[in-house]
XYZ file of N, CA and C in Angstrom:
732
model
N 13.856 6.478 -12.949
C 12.646 7.302 -12.889
C 11.627 6.627 -11.978
N 10.987 7.401 -11.151
C 9.996 6.860 -10.231
C 8.749 6.422 -10.982
N 8.189 5.300 -10.544
C 6.951 4.813 -11.131
C 5.791 5.526 -10.462
N 4.903 6.126 -11.248
C 3.790 6.888 -10.676
C 2.436 6.249 -10.957
N 2.421 5.128 -11.702
C 1.164 4.472 -12.033
C 0.842 3.375 -11.022
N -0.384 3.367 -10.522
C -0.853 2.284 -9.661
C -1.429 1.170 -10.535
N -1.751 0.047 -9.927
C -2.442 -0.999 -10.668
C -3.788 -0.502 -11.169
N -4.458 0.285 -10.328
C -5.772 0.817 -10.705
C -6.157 1.918 -9.735
N -7.041 2.786 -10.186
C -7.710 3.722 -9.279
C -9.206 3.648 -9.567
N -9.994 3.964 -8.548
C -11.445 3.814 -8.640
C -12.140 5.080 -8.166
N -13.103 5.529 -8.944
C -14.046 6.528 -8.451
C -15.104 5.778 -7.649
N -15.290 6.172 -6.401
C -16.153 5.391 -5.517
C -17.249 6.255 -4.904
N -18.327 5.582 -4.546
C -19.384 6.167 -3.728
C -19.427 5.397 -2.420
N -19.278 6.119 -1.326
C -19.269 5.521 0.005
C -20.597 5.835 0.677
N -21.268 4.804 1.149
C -22.572 4.993 1.779
C -22.602 4.456 3.196
N -23.259 5.177 4.087
C -23.512 4.723 5.458
C -25.019 4.760 5.694
N -25.531 3.693 6.290
C -26.967 3.621 6.564
C -27.161 3.112 7.984
N -27.641 3.968 8.855
C -27.909 3.622 10.251
C -29.398 3.309 10.396
N -29.684 2.160 11.052
C -31.077 1.733 11.186
C -31.366 1.311 12.622
N -30.954 2.153 13.560
C -31.144 1.815 14.966
C -32.075 2.825 15.614
N -31.672 3.423 16.748
C -32.550 4.381 17.426
C -32.930 5.542 16.503
N -31.972 5.952 15.673
C -32.192 7.033 14.716
C -31.882 6.510 13.322
N -32.786 6.736 12.387
C -32.539 6.365 11.001
C -31.784 7.497 10.318
N -30.638 7.149 9.708
C -29.805 8.195 9.119
C -28.963 7.567 8.021
N -28.884 8.229 6.873
C -28.113 7.702 5.753
C -27.458 8.846 4.994
N -26.300 8.550 4.409
C -25.636 9.539 3.563
C -24.703 8.820 2.593
N -24.330 9.519 1.528
C -23.327 9.030 0.585
C -22.325 10.139 0.317
N -21.073 9.747 0.130
C -20.005 10.660 -0.269
C -19.257 10.051 -1.439
N -18.728 10.901 -2.285
C -17.919 10.430 -3.407
C -16.440 10.607 -3.092
N -15.626 9.728 -3.666
C -14.192 9.817 -3.429
C -13.425 9.015 -4.462
N -12.153 8.772 -4.154
C -11.295 8.006 -5.053
C -10.353 7.167 -4.207
N -10.085 5.961 -4.658
C -9.147 5.092 -3.969
C -8.261 4.400 -4.991
N -7.144 3.870 -4.522
C -6.131 3.282 -5.401
C -5.855 1.842 -4.998
N -5.572 1.007 -5.982
C -5.107 -0.358 -5.766
C -3.646 -0.406 -6.184
N -2.748 -0.694 -5.224
C -1.313 -0.638 -5.505
C -0.649 -1.959 -5.133
N 0.386 -2.306 -5.889
C 1.210 -3.485 -5.632
C 2.272 -3.097 -4.612
N 2.305 -3.753 -3.462
C 3.249 -3.362 -2.418
C 4.687 -3.744 -2.737
N 4.912 -4.504 -3.800
C 6.275 -4.745 -4.267
C 6.715 -3.702 -5.287
N 5.821 -2.841 -5.667
C 6.129 -1.799 -6.655
C 5.222 -0.601 -6.395
N 5.385 -0.003 -5.217
C 4.515 1.098 -4.803
C 4.785 2.323 -5.670
N 3.759 2.906 -6.276
C 3.980 4.083 -7.123
C 4.484 5.260 -6.305
N 5.370 6.039 -6.920
C 5.917 7.224 -6.271
C 5.919 8.389 -7.242
N 5.743 9.560 -6.698
C 5.922 10.776 -7.474
C 7.417 10.999 -7.688
N 7.800 11.839 -8.657
C 9.207 12.213 -8.784
C 9.738 12.747 -7.460
N 11.036 12.585 -7.229
C 11.631 12.841 -5.923
C 11.237 14.183 -5.323
N 11.248 15.232 -6.093
C 10.960 16.552 -5.550
C 9.498 16.783 -5.208
N 8.618 15.845 -5.615
C 7.177 16.026 -5.399
C 6.585 15.032 -4.404
N 7.426 14.216 -3.782
C 6.899 13.143 -2.938
C 6.217 13.654 -1.684
N 6.580 14.834 -1.230
C 5.889 15.387 -0.067
C 4.460 15.807 -0.402
N 4.187 15.983 -1.677
C 2.845 16.386 -2.084
C 1.872 15.215 -2.080
N 2.370 14.035 -2.443
C 1.470 12.888 -2.589
C 2.276 11.599 -2.491
N 1.884 10.708 -1.595
C 2.641 9.468 -1.435
C 1.842 8.442 -0.642
N 2.240 7.175 -0.797
C 1.796 6.104 0.083
C 2.912 5.866 1.088
N 2.600 5.949 2.374
C 3.623 5.894 3.412
C 3.368 4.750 4.379
N 4.452 4.061 4.768
C 4.338 3.003 5.772
C 3.896 3.555 7.117
N 4.144 4.836 7.375
C 3.680 5.455 8.626
C 2.162 5.359 8.775
N 1.465 5.309 7.657
C 0.003 5.360 7.678
C -0.649 3.990 7.784
N 0.160 2.919 7.752
C -0.414 1.575 7.725
C 0.403 0.607 8.575
N -0.246 -0.035 9.497
C 0.349 -1.081 10.323
C 1.514 -0.595 11.158
N 1.712 0.720 11.221
C 2.449 1.289 12.326
C 3.906 1.622 12.220
N 4.731 0.867 11.506
C 6.174 1.071 11.562
C 6.650 1.826 10.335
N 6.915 3.127 10.504
C 7.344 3.947 9.386
C 8.776 3.737 8.974
N 9.554 2.976 9.770
C 10.946 2.711 9.416
C 11.073 1.552 8.440
N 9.981 0.860 8.173
C 9.979 -0.277 7.259
C 9.075 0.036 6.072
N 9.105 -0.821 5.078
C 8.243 -0.613 3.923
C 6.836 -1.117 4.235
N 5.889 -0.703 3.413
C 4.524 -1.203 3.560
C 4.486 -2.728 3.482
N 5.234 -3.284 2.536
C 5.251 -4.747 2.374
C 5.832 -5.423 3.615
N 6.891 -4.877 4.161
C 7.482 -5.462 5.365
C 6.518 -5.407 6.540
N 5.781 -4.315 6.656
C 4.796 -4.211 7.739
C 3.721 -5.291 7.626
N 3.225 -5.507 6.413
C 2.204 -6.540 6.209
C 2.780 -7.924 6.489
N 3.979 -8.197 5.957
C 4.604 -9.505 6.162
C 4.816 -9.793 7.645
N 5.303 -8.793 8.388
C 5.545 -8.985 9.818
C 4.242 -9.236 10.569
N 3.201 -8.484 10.221
C 1.914 -8.649 10.892
C 1.368 -10.055 10.649
N 1.494 -10.545 9.421
C 1.023 -11.891 9.101
C 1.867 -12.954 9.801
N 3.181 -12.768 9.823
C 4.050 -13.754 10.460
C 3.723 -13.907 11.947
N 3.394 -12.803 12.607
C 3.021 -12.863 14.023
C 1.758 -13.688 14.245
N 1.005 -13.929 13.175
C -0.232 -14.711 13.265
C -0.093 -16.046 12.540
N 1.172 -16.456 12.344
C 1.493 -17.762 11.758
C 0.953 -17.919 10.345
N 0.971 -16.831 9.585
C 0.576 -16.872 8.181
C 1.832 -16.713 7.332
N 2.022 -17.607 6.369
C 3.197 -17.552 5.505
C 3.233 -16.262 4.703
N 4.434 -15.863 4.338
C 4.610 -14.648 3.544
C 3.911 -14.808 2.197
N 3.031 -13.883 1.837
C 2.356 -13.974 0.539
C 3.338 -13.755 -0.609
N 3.016 -14.314 -1.752
C 3.826 -14.046 -2.938
C 3.641 -12.615 -3.407
N 2.449 -12.071 -3.201
C 2.187 -10.681 -3.573
C 1.097 -10.116 -2.674
N 1.125 -8.795 -2.511
C 0.119 -8.096 -1.710
C -0.310 -6.842 -2.456
N -1.609 -6.657 -2.573
C -2.157 -5.442 -3.174
C -2.945 -4.679 -2.113
N -2.691 -3.391 -2.030
C -3.347 -2.549 -1.029
C -4.378 -1.650 -1.685
N -5.570 -1.598 -1.092
C -6.621 -0.674 -1.520
C -6.712 0.431 -0.478
N -6.314 1.647 -0.861
C -6.274 2.764 0.086
C -6.071 4.058 -0.689
N -6.207 5.164 0.016
C -5.932 6.483 -0.560
C -4.555 6.956 -0.121
N -3.863 7.733 -0.955
C -2.539 8.227 -0.590
C -2.621 9.440 0.329
N -1.501 9.750 0.935
C -1.372 10.995 1.696
C -1.176 12.131 0.697
N -2.021 13.158 0.787
C -1.971 14.289 -0.140
C -1.792 15.574 0.656
N -0.770 16.345 0.297
C -0.465 17.602 0.990
C -0.390 17.391 2.503
N 0.207 16.271 2.893
C 0.452 16.002 4.303
C -0.705 15.410 5.077
N -1.788 15.051 4.401
C -2.954 14.558 5.145
C -3.563 13.342 4.463
N -3.991 12.384 5.299
C -4.775 11.250 4.806
C -5.551 10.660 5.977
N -6.734 10.153 5.689
C -7.475 9.374 6.676
C -8.189 8.260 5.931
N -7.735 7.031 6.140
C -8.352 5.856 5.550
C -9.149 5.125 6.626
N -10.471 5.287 6.679
C -11.244 4.524 7.670
C -11.069 3.020 7.505
N -10.905 2.576 6.250
C -10.705 1.157 5.969
C -9.676 1.011 4.856
N -8.594 0.298 5.148
C -7.604 -0.078 4.140
C -7.620 -1.594 4.027
N -7.502 -2.105 2.814
C -7.560 -3.544 2.579
C -6.279 -4.014 1.908
N -5.750 -5.149 2.389
C -4.531 -5.735 1.838
C -4.877 -7.129 1.324
N -4.848 -7.296 -0.001
C -5.207 -8.552 -0.648
C -3.939 -9.380 -0.840
N -3.880 -10.549 -0.201
C -2.676 -11.381 -0.170
C -2.861 -12.601 -1.081
N -1.870 -12.845 -1.944
C -1.971 -13.913 -2.940
C -0.813 -14.897 -2.798
N -1.066 -16.144 -3.207
C 0.017 -17.123 -3.249
C 0.714 -17.056 -4.603
N 1.669 -17.977 -4.836
C 2.481 -17.930 -6.052
C 1.656 -18.158 -7.311
N 0.510 -18.808 -7.184
C -0.371 -19.041 -8.333
C -1.313 -17.874 -8.591
N -1.233 -16.842 -7.758
C -2.115 -15.697 -7.914
C -3.454 -15.858 -7.226
N -3.611 -16.934 -6.449
C -4.866 -17.167 -5.739
C -4.934 -16.299 -4.490
N -6.057 -15.651 -4.285
C -6.252 -14.845 -3.088
C -6.406 -15.769 -1.883
N -5.547 -15.594 -0.870
C -5.560 -16.472 0.298
C -6.062 -15.780 1.562
N -5.735 -14.498 1.723
C -6.145 -13.748 2.908
C -6.381 -12.294 2.525
N -7.172 -11.634 3.336
C -7.309 -10.183 3.255
C -7.081 -9.627 4.657
N -6.221 -8.628 4.763
C -6.042 -7.911 6.020
C -6.860 -6.629 5.928
N -7.802 -6.470 6.845
C -8.641 -5.265 6.888
C -8.156 -4.388 8.036
N -7.661 -3.205 7.706
C -7.159 -2.262 8.705
C -8.192 -1.156 8.899
N -8.728 -1.066 10.106
C -9.772 -0.094 10.434
C -9.170 0.986 11.320
N -9.500 2.238 11.017
C -9.012 3.353 11.825
C -10.195 4.201 12.287
N -10.015 4.840 13.450
C -11.029 5.779 13.912
C -10.435 7.177 14.011
N -11.269 8.148 14.271
C -10.813 9.541 14.290
C -10.062 9.889 15.567
N -9.925 8.924 16.483
C -9.164 9.151 17.711
C -7.711 8.692 17.567
N -7.322 8.279 16.366
C -5.971 7.788 16.142
C -5.810 6.309 16.402
N -6.908 5.614 16.699
C -6.844 4.182 16.949
C -6.810 3.384 15.657
N -6.269 2.174 15.772
C -6.135 1.310 14.604
C -6.364 -0.136 15.046
N -7.049 -0.888 14.202
C -7.247 -2.310 14.479
C -7.255 -3.060 13.163
N -6.609 -4.230 13.156
C -6.538 -5.034 11.937
C -7.228 -6.376 12.146
N -7.877 -6.837 11.093
C -8.564 -8.121 11.110
C -8.003 -8.995 9.989
N -7.766 -10.255 10.297
C -7.302 -11.209 9.300
C -8.502 -11.982 8.773
N -8.775 -11.846 7.487
C -9.941 -12.476 6.871
C -9.497 -13.633 5.993
N -10.060 -14.810 6.229
C -9.864 -15.931 5.320
C -10.721 -15.696 4.078
N -10.322 -16.306 2.956
C -11.048 -16.039 1.708
C -11.702 -17.289 1.133
N -11.847 -18.325 1.948
C -12.449 -19.557 1.442
C -13.908 -19.381 1.082
N -14.546 -18.378 1.646
C -15.982 -18.188 1.432
C -16.254 -16.925 0.631
N -15.554 -16.804 -0.517
C -15.789 -15.678 -1.418
C -15.538 -14.340 -0.727
N -14.434 -14.304 0.045
C -13.979 -13.063 0.683
C -15.022 -12.477 1.626
N -15.747 -13.356 2.316
C -16.717 -12.919 3.321
C -16.285 -13.493 4.669
N -16.375 -12.673 5.699
C -15.984 -13.131 7.031
C -16.779 -12.379 8.078
N -16.764 -12.914 9.292
C -17.402 -12.233 10.404
C -16.385 -12.056 11.522
N -16.382 -10.883 12.142
C -15.441 -10.576 13.218
C -16.198 -9.895 14.351
N -15.789 -10.189 15.574
C -16.404 -9.522 16.715
C -16.088 -8.035 16.687
N -17.055 -7.219 17.065
C -16.852 -5.774 17.103
C -16.253 -5.402 18.457
N -14.933 -5.363 18.521
C -14.250 -5.021 19.770
C -13.466 -3.725 19.636
N -13.685 -2.992 18.546
C -12.956 -1.750 18.303
C -13.947 -0.596 18.244
N -13.607 0.481 18.902
C -14.464 1.664 19.007
C -14.266 2.515 17.754
N -15.150 2.337 16.781
C -15.032 3.075 15.525
C -15.804 4.381 15.595
N -17.068 4.295 15.981
C -17.934 5.468 16.070
C -18.335 5.707 17.519
N -18.363 6.958 17.968
C -18.815 7.233 19.335
C -20.292 6.925 19.546
N -21.020 6.667 18.454
C -22.449 6.384 18.567
C -22.762 4.896 18.465
N -21.716 4.066 18.464
C -21.893 2.618 18.508
C -21.035 2.066 19.633
N -21.585 1.137 20.401
C -20.779 0.427 21.378
C -19.916 -0.611 20.682
N -19.308 -1.500 21.465
C -18.442 -2.518 20.880
C -19.090 -3.903 20.935
N -20.406 -3.941 21.098
C -21.107 -5.216 21.077
C -21.510 -5.565 19.655
N -21.825 -6.842 19.443
C -22.207 -7.299 18.115
C -21.006 -7.774 17.323
N -21.216 -8.001 16.030
C -20.111 -8.416 15.167
C -20.308 -7.826 13.777
N -19.201 -7.748 13.051
C -19.227 -7.259 11.679
C -19.262 -8.430 10.713
N -20.091 -8.323 9.699
C -19.994 -9.194 8.535
C -19.347 -8.369 7.429
N -18.226 -8.865 6.917
C -17.417 -8.094 5.977
C -17.345 -8.836 4.650
N -17.646 -8.152 3.558
C -17.542 -8.703 2.210
C -16.547 -7.861 1.426
N -15.415 -8.479 1.054
C -14.345 -7.727 0.383
C -13.816 -8.509 -0.820
N -14.646 -8.789 -1.828
C -14.139 -9.468 -3.018
C -13.042 -8.655 -3.683
N -12.128 -9.358 -4.329
C -10.983 -8.678 -4.933
C -11.443 -7.709 -6.019
N -10.902 -6.493 -6.043
C -11.313 -5.505 -7.049
C -10.972 -5.959 -8.463
N -11.862 -5.644 -9.388
C -11.636 -5.859 -10.805
C -12.055 -4.597 -11.529
N -12.758 -4.706 -12.644
C -13.312 -3.498 -13.265
C -14.265 -2.760 -12.335
N -14.938 -3.506 -11.457
C -15.826 -2.918 -10.457
C -15.288 -3.208 -9.058
N -15.585 -2.310 -8.138
C -15.175 -2.445 -6.742
C -16.424 -2.497 -5.873
N -16.467 -3.456 -4.947
C -17.633 -3.581 -4.074
C -17.190 -4.075 -2.705
N -17.365 -3.244 -1.687
C -17.018 -3.586 -0.307
C -18.243 -3.305 0.559
N -18.586 -4.249 1.435
C -19.732 -4.068 2.327
C -19.355 -4.497 3.741
N -19.670 -3.657 4.710
C -19.471 -3.977 6.126
C -20.815 -3.797 6.826
N -21.311 -4.871 7.433
C -22.603 -4.845 8.119
C -22.403 -5.132 9.599
N -22.895 -4.253 10.443
C -22.878 -4.498 11.885
C -24.131 -5.286 12.250
N -23.926 -6.460 12.836
C -25.053 -7.320 13.201
C -25.128 -7.463 14.721
N -26.348 -7.329 15.216
C -26.660 -7.583 16.615
C -27.890 -8.479 16.658
N -28.141 -9.162 17.758
C -29.277 -10.093 17.810
C -30.583 -9.445 17.359
N -31.149 -9.991 16.297
C -32.441 -9.527 15.822
C -32.428 -8.296 14.951
N -31.246 -7.712 14.695
C -31.238 -6.498 13.880
C -29.845 -6.244 13.304
N -29.811 -5.435 12.247
C -28.568 -4.981 11.617
C -28.566 -3.459 11.676
N -28.017 -2.868 12.729
C -28.184 -1.430 12.928
C -27.353 -0.538 12.018
N -26.373 -1.109 11.296
C -25.506 -0.233 10.506
C -24.926 -0.999 9.327
N -24.918 -0.342 8.166
C -24.310 -0.902 6.960
C -23.473 0.183 6.293
N -22.227 -0.160 5.954
C -21.357 0.740 5.195
C -20.976 0.059 3.892
N -21.003 0.808 2.805
C -20.663 0.256 1.495
C -19.685 1.170 0.769
N -18.891 0.564 -0.097
C -18.049 1.322 -1.026
C -18.169 0.653 -2.388
N -18.700 1.386 -3.348
C -18.897 0.886 -4.702
C -18.148 1.796 -5.664
N -17.503 1.196 -6.656
C -16.759 2.034 -7.574
C -16.474 1.364 -8.901
N -15.995 2.164 -9.837
C -15.633 1.725 -11.180
C -14.196 2.134 -11.459
N -13.444 1.223 -12.051
C -12.037 1.495 -12.334
C -11.889 2.611 -13.367
N -10.955 3.506 -13.088
C -10.675 4.630 -13.972
C -9.597 4.251 -14.985
N -9.583 4.978 -16.090
C -8.497 4.789 -17.045
C -7.195 5.380 -16.528
N -7.287 6.492 -15.821
C -6.106 7.177 -15.296
C -5.800 6.647 -13.899
N -4.698 5.891 -13.767
C -4.306 5.359 -12.464
C -3.101 6.092 -11.892
N -2.774 7.249 -12.442
C -1.582 7.960 -11.989
C -1.785 8.531 -10.594
N -0.713 8.475 -9.804
C -0.759 9.040 -8.460
C -0.947 10.549 -8.518
N -0.412 11.168 -9.564
C -0.533 12.621 -9.701
C -1.981 13.072 -9.804
N -2.875 12.175 -10.230
C -4.280 12.572 -10.365
C -4.897 12.919 -9.013
N -4.296 12.437 -7.917
C -4.804 12.788 -6.586
C -4.654 14.270 -6.303
N -3.710 14.919 -6.975
C -3.475 16.344 -6.742
C -4.523 17.223 -7.413
N -5.341 16.643 -8.273
C -6.388 17.437 -8.915
C -7.504 17.780 -7.943
N -7.662 16.964 -6.902
C -8.633 17.256 -5.839
C -7.922 17.083 -4.499
N -6.988 17.981 -4.194
C -6.132 17.781 -3.017
C -6.872 17.818 -1.693
N -8.073 18.371 -1.682
C -8.834 18.467 -0.431
C -9.610 17.191 -0.113
N -9.691 16.256 -1.057
C -10.590 15.109 -0.885
C -10.187 14.227 0.292
N -8.880 14.010 0.520
C -8.479 13.165 1.645
C -8.803 13.835 2.976
N -8.639 15.138 3.054
C -8.959 15.850 4.292
C -10.466 15.847 4.555
N -11.258 15.875 3.479
C -12.705 15.940 3.644
C -13.279 14.660 4.246
N -12.558 13.539 4.129
C -13.065 12.296 4.721
C -13.267 12.470 6.219
N -12.214 12.937 6.908
C -12.324 13.157 8.343
C -13.294 14.264 8.696
N -13.316 15.317 7.875
C -14.226 16.435 8.134
C -15.675 15.971 8.077
N -16.016 15.200 7.041
C -17.405 14.771 6.889
C -17.821 13.770 7.974
N -16.882 12.961 8.452
C -17.208 12.068 9.569
C -17.653 12.886 10.772
N -16.947 13.969 11.039
C -17.301 14.824 12.175
C -18.619 15.564 11.924
N -18.836 16.002 10.687
C -20.091 16.685 10.357
C -21.283 15.760 10.600
N -21.173 14.526 10.116
C -22.282 13.588 10.310
C -22.433 13.223 11.784
N -21.334 13.192 12.531
C -21.420 12.958 13.967
C -22.202 14.051 14.674
N -21.964 15.293 14.274
C -22.711 16.418 14.855
C -24.196 16.294 14.534
N -24.511 15.901 13.303
C -25.916 15.747 12.926
C -26.599 14.653 13.746
N -25.884 13.560 13.987
C -26.463 12.494 14.811
C -26.683 12.965 16.243
N -25.745 13.753 16.757
C -25.896 14.297 18.104
C -27.133 15.191 18.179
N -27.320 16.008 17.144
C -28.479 16.898 17.126
C -29.793 16.132 16.990
N -29.707 14.908 16.453
C -30.903 14.069 16.361
C -31.206 13.339 17.671
N -30.333 13.515 18.656
C -30.606 12.931 19.961
C -29.714 11.788 20.382
N -28.817 11.308 19.487
C -27.899 10.242 19.883
C -26.807 10.798 20.786
N -26.357 10.002 21.735
C -25.299 10.413 22.641
C -24.141 9.419 22.571
N -22.914 9.911 22.684
C -21.747 9.024 22.589
C -21.732 7.969 23.689
N -21.174 6.810 23.357
C -20.954 5.754 24.342
C -19.506 5.822 24.818
N -19.215 5.366 26.034
C -17.840 5.426 26.548
C -16.874 4.659 25.649
N -15.657 5.174 25.537
C -14.635 4.538 24.703
C -13.845 3.538 25.539
N -13.864 2.239 25.158
C -13.161 1.222 25.943
C -11.672 1.193 25.622
N -10.930 0.428 26.426
C -9.508 0.217 26.172
C -9.365 -0.623 24.918
N -8.363 -0.290 24.082
C -8.138 -1.018 22.835
C -7.787 -2.474 23.113
N -8.384 -3.393 22.359
C -8.111 -4.811 22.482
C -7.154 -5.255 21.382
N -6.392 -6.349 21.609
C -5.482 -6.845 20.575
C -6.238 -7.342 19.355
N -5.546 -7.369 18.214
C -6.156 -7.831 16.977
C -6.539 -9.300 17.101
N -7.623 -9.663 16.403
C -8.086 -11.038 16.422
C -8.375 -11.490 15.002
N -8.182 -12.807 14.718
C -8.532 -13.309 13.393
C -10.033 -13.342 13.209
N -10.442 -13.314 11.961
C -11.868 -13.389 11.650
C -12.320 -14.834 11.586
N -13.604 -15.025 11.703
C -14.212 -16.326 11.484
C -14.887 -16.301 10.115
N -14.533 -17.272 9.278
C -15.163 -17.340 7.968
C -16.644 -17.638 8.113
N -17.440 -17.077 7.228
C -18.881 -17.326 7.222
C -19.159 -18.633 6.489
N -19.929 -19.482 7.081
C -20.275 -20.768 6.452
C -21.707 -20.731 5.948
């Protein structure tokens, strides 16, 4: 029988706050799952097309498992294979998913968190991964070399805080530039009692609405006078620098 329970699911509030040429803020509600990549939950065989976690959606190679994709990506960066990996992301529902940020929490044999892989996606189909060290309470800084929003250039750097989820979930990404912090994104949530994958089917439109709302807010920013910046060529992934 297929296992359909994840380690946890979270009801989350996602907030964006822009504090640059135009002040703009919004919050959206959603749901995300924490899954063990050695025991990825699955719907019963006949229902897997309705809802699933797919390797196609993460780190690129759909012919391999999610765990194999993470292991290969880490090995290419001279990081030993973790004893376990937990992924924080939303599943594909009714053929659609868009995860702006997926997090992979990597642990050693003692259960100690050693690394976090942060996978960032944009609405143009681009993907970039960052390797975060966890010596500083899961906080790191990375250069902003990936075109996430058409209303932000690729200058500056991100400060990322991704403590391991527990009963509460808290993720913060701050864009820093000299003398100012023009953008902050947060995800806050509380663990649900129901961690079943089938619960995603109760709101099947929620995964599609993520991409829709990104475009809606983009239109609003355009109407406020912001104009898109040119999209640069994608750069290779780079490791993060721990914050001291």
